[in-house]
Amino acid sequence: MSEVSTSIDIDAPVQDVWDVVMDPQRLGDWVTIHRRLVSSSDGAMEQVLCLRGANFKVKWELAINDAPHHAEWRGKGPARSHAETEYRLTDNGNGGTRFDYRNEFKAPLGPLGAVASRALVGGLPAKEADASLRRLKKLM
């Protein structure tokens, strides 16, 4: 299992940030590893992501939707891999938004899969998460 947590302050109201991050059509505007939205419906989506040049699909279900402050997506990827992505948005006291992001990835095949995942991916998820939040801040 690997977990990434990061946060950023954005000079936009909470509702405005929420509207962008929760719109599947806007993923390409800010998520650096997003390649394509395959489908989306109320509370579900399938997207193509890319890490280290390898594209893969993830099917997401919205498990928690406490608009406009907290969302949690649960995803299923290739080879029975699982992921959770959490967004927490709070007013930063200056009319802007504090955006806390967490992603947890569980590789298939137990401990062997976890070792392989660390060898292949390394610190890339943390770098991509930070880059995505910087893109979101610039977009807003």
PDB file of C-alpha atoms in Angstrom:
ATOM      1  CA  MET A   1       0.000   0.000   0.000  1.00  0.00           C
ATOM      2  CA  SER A   2       1.226   3.494  -0.767  1.00  0.00           C
ATOM      3  CA  GLU A   3      -0.322   6.698   0.482  1.00  0.00           C
ATOM      4  CA  VAL A   4       0.169  10.276  -0.630  1.00  0.00           C
ATOM      5  CA  SER A   5      -1.118  13.293   1.287  1.00  0.00           C
ATOM      6  CA  THR A   6      -0.599  16.886   0.248  1.00  0.00           C
ATOM      7  CA  SER A   7      -2.371  20.233   0.456  1.00  0.00           C
ATOM      8  CA  ILE A   8      -2.435  23.693  -1.054  1.00  0.00           C
ATOM      9  CA  ASP A   9      -4.088  27.075  -0.500  1.00  0.00           C
ATOM     10  CA  ILE A  10      -6.087  28.334  -3.478  1.00  0.00           C
ATOM     11  CA  ASP A  11      -7.276  31.922  -3.954  1.00  0.00           C
ATOM     12  CA  ALA A  12     -10.869  30.969  -4.772  1.00  0.00           C
ATOM     13  CA  PRO A  13     -13.956  30.249  -2.660  1.00  0.00           C
ATOM     14  CA  VAL A  14     -14.601  26.683  -1.496  1.00  0.00           C
ATOM     15  CA  GLN A  15     -17.672  26.258  -3.716  1.00  0.00           C
ATOM     16  CA  ASP A  16     -15.772  27.323  -6.843  1.00  0.00           C
ATOM     17  CA  VAL A  17     -12.951  24.860  -6.166  1.00  0.00           C
ATOM     18  CA  TRP A  18     -15.481  22.117  -5.368  1.00  0.00           C
ATOM     19  CA  ASP A  19     -17.299  22.704  -8.646  1.00  0.00           C
ATOM     20  CA  VAL A  20     -14.077  22.166 -10.612  1.00  0.00           C
ATOM     21  CA  VAL A  21     -12.644  19.165  -8.733  1.00  0.00           C
ATOM     22  CA  MET A  22     -15.964  17.309  -8.728  1.00  0.00           C
ATOM     23  CA  ASP A  23     -16.618  17.795 -12.448  1.00  0.00           C
ATOM     24  CA  PRO A  24     -15.289  14.723 -14.314  1.00  0.00           C
ATOM     25  CA  GLN A  25     -15.162  16.779 -17.523  1.00  0.00           C
ATOM     26  CA  ARG A  26     -12.563  19.070 -15.877  1.00  0.00           C
ATOM     27  CA  LEU A  27     -10.105  16.333 -14.787  1.00  0.00           C
ATOM     28  CA  GLY A  28      -7.857  17.022 -17.775  1.00  0.00           C
ATOM     29  CA  ASP A  29      -7.582  20.661 -16.696  1.00  0.00           C
ATOM     30  CA  TRP A  30      -5.775  19.856 -13.464  1.00  0.00           C
ATOM     31  CA  VAL A  31      -4.938  16.162 -12.922  1.00  0.00           C
ATOM     32  CA  THR A  32      -1.497  15.587 -14.437  1.00  0.00           C
ATOM     33  CA  ILE A  33      -1.841  11.803 -14.887  1.00  0.00           C
ATOM     34  CA  HIS A  34      -5.361  11.996 -16.389  1.00  0.00           C
ATOM     35  CA  ARG A  35      -5.463  10.989 -20.044  1.00  0.00           C
ATOM     36  CA  ARG A  36      -9.116  10.428 -20.875  1.00  0.00           C
ATOM     37  CA  LEU A  37     -12.574  10.240 -19.336  1.00  0.00           C
ATOM     38  CA  VAL A  38     -14.173   7.020 -20.565  1.00  0.00           C
ATOM     39  CA  SER A  39     -17.570   7.539 -18.944  1.00  0.00           C
ATOM     40  CA  SER A  40     -19.273   9.356 -16.097  1.00  0.00           C
ATOM     41  CA  SER A  41     -22.649   9.278 -14.429  1.00  0.00           C
ATOM     42  CA  ASP A  42     -23.964  10.461 -11.101  1.00  0.00           C
ATOM     43  CA  GLY A  43     -21.434   9.244  -8.533  1.00  0.00           C
ATOM     44  CA  ALA A  44     -19.395   7.050 -10.879  1.00  0.00           C
ATOM     45  CA  MET A  45     -16.764   7.465 -13.556  1.00  0.00           C
ATOM     46  CA  GLU A  46     -14.150   5.564 -15.487  1.00  0.00           C
ATOM     47  CA  GLN A  47     -10.941   7.247 -16.541  1.00  0.00           C
ATOM     48  CA  VAL A  48      -7.641   6.435 -18.196  1.00  0.00           C
ATOM     49  CA  LEU A  49      -4.590   7.430 -16.149  1.00  0.00           C
ATOM     50  CA  CYS A  50      -0.895   7.258 -17.055  1.00  0.00           C
ATOM     51  CA  LEU A  51       2.137   6.560 -14.844  1.00  0.00           C
ATOM     52  CA  ARG A  52       5.630   6.062 -16.244  1.00  0.00           C
ATOM     53  CA  GLY A  53       4.237   5.898 -19.774  1.00  0.00           C
ATOM     54  CA  ALA A  54       1.760   3.110 -19.003  1.00  0.00           C
ATOM     55  CA  ASN A  55      -1.935   3.845 -19.479  1.00  0.00           C
ATOM     56  CA  PHE A  56      -4.496   2.060 -17.297  1.00  0.00           C
ATOM     57  CA  LYS A  57      -8.205   2.364 -16.546  1.00  0.00           C
ATOM     58  CA  VAL A  58      -9.736   3.007 -13.131  1.00  0.00           C
ATOM     59  CA  LYS A  59     -13.438   2.746 -12.320  1.00  0.00           C
ATOM     60  CA  TRP A  60     -14.396   5.144  -9.528  1.00  0.00           C
ATOM     61  CA  GLU A  61     -17.428   5.221  -7.233  1.00  0.00           C
ATOM     62  CA  LEU A  62     -18.201   8.266  -5.089  1.00  0.00           C
ATOM     63  CA  ALA A  63     -18.338   6.824  -1.558  1.00  0.00           C
ATOM     64  CA  ILE A  64     -18.652  10.112   0.376  1.00  0.00           C
ATOM     65  CA  ASN A  65     -20.153  13.329  -0.959  1.00  0.00           C
ATOM     66  CA  ASP A  66     -20.461  16.009   1.703  1.00  0.00           C
ATOM     67  CA  ALA A  67     -20.569  18.973  -0.686  1.00  0.00           C
ATOM     68  CA  PRO A  68     -18.714  21.294  -0.789  1.00  0.00           C
ATOM     69  CA  HIS A  69     -16.249  20.091   1.847  1.00  0.00           C
ATOM     70  CA  HIS A  70     -15.489  16.394   1.619  1.00  0.00           C
ATOM     71  CA  ALA A  71     -15.475  13.747  -1.090  1.00  0.00           C
ATOM     72  CA  GLU A  72     -14.048  10.268  -1.190  1.00  0.00           C
ATOM     73  CA  TRP A  73     -13.709   8.229  -4.353  1.00  0.00           C
ATOM     74  CA  ARG A  74     -13.034   4.468  -4.307  1.00  0.00           C
ATOM     75  CA  GLY A  75     -11.475   3.005  -7.406  1.00  0.00           C
ATOM     76  CA  LYS A  76     -10.790  -0.367  -8.972  1.00  0.00           C
ATOM     77  CA  GLY A  77      -7.905  -0.664 -11.384  1.00  0.00           C
ATOM     78  CA  PRO A  78      -6.131  -3.380 -13.327  1.00  0.00           C
ATOM     79  CA  ALA A  79      -5.276  -6.758 -11.783  1.00  0.00           C
ATOM     80  CA  ARG A  80      -7.561  -6.190  -8.779  1.00  0.00           C
ATOM     81  CA  SER A  81      -5.713  -3.069  -7.612  1.00  0.00           C
ATOM     82  CA  HIS A  82      -7.666  -0.602  -5.457  1.00  0.00           C
ATOM     83  CA  ALA A  83      -7.366   3.115  -4.787  1.00  0.00           C
ATOM     84  CA  GLU A  84      -9.015   5.717  -2.586  1.00  0.00           C
ATOM     85  CA  THR A  85      -8.845   9.423  -3.294  1.00  0.00           C
ATOM     86  CA  GLU A  86     -10.057  11.953  -0.754  1.00  0.00           C
ATOM     87  CA  TYR A  87     -10.663  15.696  -1.102  1.00  0.00           C
ATOM     88  CA  ARG A  88     -11.149  17.976   1.921  1.00  0.00           C
ATOM     89  CA  LEU A  89     -11.905  21.635   1.270  1.00  0.00           C
ATOM     90  CA  THR A  90     -12.035  24.252   4.021  1.00  0.00           C
ATOM     91  CA  ASP A  91     -12.189  28.036   4.089  1.00  0.00           C
ATOM     92  CA  ASN A  92      -8.640  29.260   4.729  1.00  0.00           C
ATOM     93  CA  GLY A  93      -9.833  32.419   6.504  1.00  0.00           C
ATOM     94  CA  ASN A  94      -8.858  34.721   3.630  1.00  0.00           C
ATOM     95  CA  GLY A  95     -11.787  33.979   1.339  1.00  0.00           C
ATOM     96  CA  GLY A  96      -9.820  31.170  -0.279  1.00  0.00           C
ATOM     97  CA  THR A  97      -9.713  27.409   0.052  1.00  0.00           C
ATOM     98  CA  ARG A  98      -7.412  25.002   1.813  1.00  0.00           C
ATOM     99  CA  PHE A  99      -7.453  21.837  -0.340  1.00  0.00           C
ATOM    100  CA  ASP A 100      -6.231  18.680   1.383  1.00  0.00           C
ATOM    101  CA  TYR A 101      -5.718  15.718  -0.940  1.00  0.00           C
ATOM    102  CA  ARG A 102      -5.065  12.082  -0.053  1.00  0.00           C
ATOM    103  CA  ASN A 103      -4.593   9.090  -2.312  1.00  0.00           C
ATOM    104  CA  GLU A 104      -4.074   5.527  -1.177  1.00  0.00           C
ATOM    105  CA  PHE A 105      -3.159   2.783  -3.625  1.00  0.00           C
ATOM    106  CA  LYS A 106      -3.301  -0.923  -2.847  1.00  0.00           C
ATOM    107  CA  ALA A 107      -1.372  -3.061  -5.300  1.00  0.00           C
ATOM    108  CA  PRO A 108      -2.600  -6.534  -6.223  1.00  0.00           C
ATOM    109  CA  LEU A 109      -0.758  -9.695  -5.158  1.00  0.00           C
ATOM    110  CA  GLY A 110      -0.195  -8.704  -1.507  1.00  0.00           C
ATOM    111  CA  PRO A 111       3.370  -8.007  -0.316  1.00  0.00           C
ATOM    112  CA  LEU A 112       4.938  -9.050  -3.642  1.00  0.00           C
ATOM    113  CA  GLY A 113       2.749  -6.592  -5.540  1.00  0.00           C
ATOM    114  CA  ALA A 114       3.573  -3.826  -3.054  1.00  0.00           C
ATOM    115  CA  VAL A 115       7.325  -4.355  -3.562  1.00  0.00           C
ATOM    116  CA  ALA A 116       6.902  -4.335  -7.347  1.00  0.00           C
ATOM    117  CA  SER A 117       4.759  -1.201  -7.164  1.00  0.00           C
ATOM    118  CA  ARG A 118       7.385   0.665  -5.118  1.00  0.00           C
ATOM    119  CA  ALA A 119      10.120  -0.404  -7.551  1.00  0.00           C
ATOM    120  CA  LEU A 120       8.150   0.720 -10.624  1.00  0.00           C
ATOM    121  CA  VAL A 121       6.495   3.858  -9.324  1.00  0.00           C
ATOM    122  CA  GLY A 122       8.780   5.091  -6.520  1.00  0.00           C
ATOM    123  CA  GLY A 123       8.040   8.669  -5.437  1.00  0.00           C
ATOM    124  CA  LEU A 124       6.163   9.515  -8.628  1.00  0.00           C
ATOM    125  CA  PRO A 125       2.636   9.644  -7.081  1.00  0.00           C
ATOM    126  CA  ALA A 126       3.686  12.337  -4.570  1.00  0.00           C
ATOM    127  CA  LYS A 127       5.301  14.429  -7.313  1.00  0.00           C
ATOM    128  CA  GLU A 128       2.239  14.081  -9.540  1.00  0.00           C
ATOM    129  CA  ALA A 129      -0.155  14.941  -6.681  1.00  0.00           C
ATOM    130  CA  ASP A 130       1.785  18.124  -5.917  1.00  0.00           C
ATOM    131  CA  ALA A 131       1.932  19.010  -9.615  1.00  0.00           C
ATOM    132  CA  SER A 132      -1.828  18.465  -9.950  1.00  0.00           C
ATOM    133  CA  LEU A 133      -2.590  20.754  -7.016  1.00  0.00           C
ATOM    134  CA  ARG A 134      -0.314  23.441  -8.439  1.00  0.00           C
ATOM    135  CA  ARG A 135      -2.184  23.160 -11.765  1.00  0.00           C
ATOM    136  CA  LEU A 136      -5.495  23.472  -9.937  1.00  0.00           C
ATOM    137  CA  LYS A 137      -4.298  26.563  -8.103  1.00  0.00           C
ATOM    138  CA  LYS A 138      -3.176  28.172 -11.371  1.00  0.00           C
ATOM    139  CA  LEU A 139      -6.461  27.223 -13.041  1.00  0.00           C
ATOM    140  CA  MET A 140      -8.544  28.806 -10.283  1.00  0.00           C
TER     141      MET A 140
END
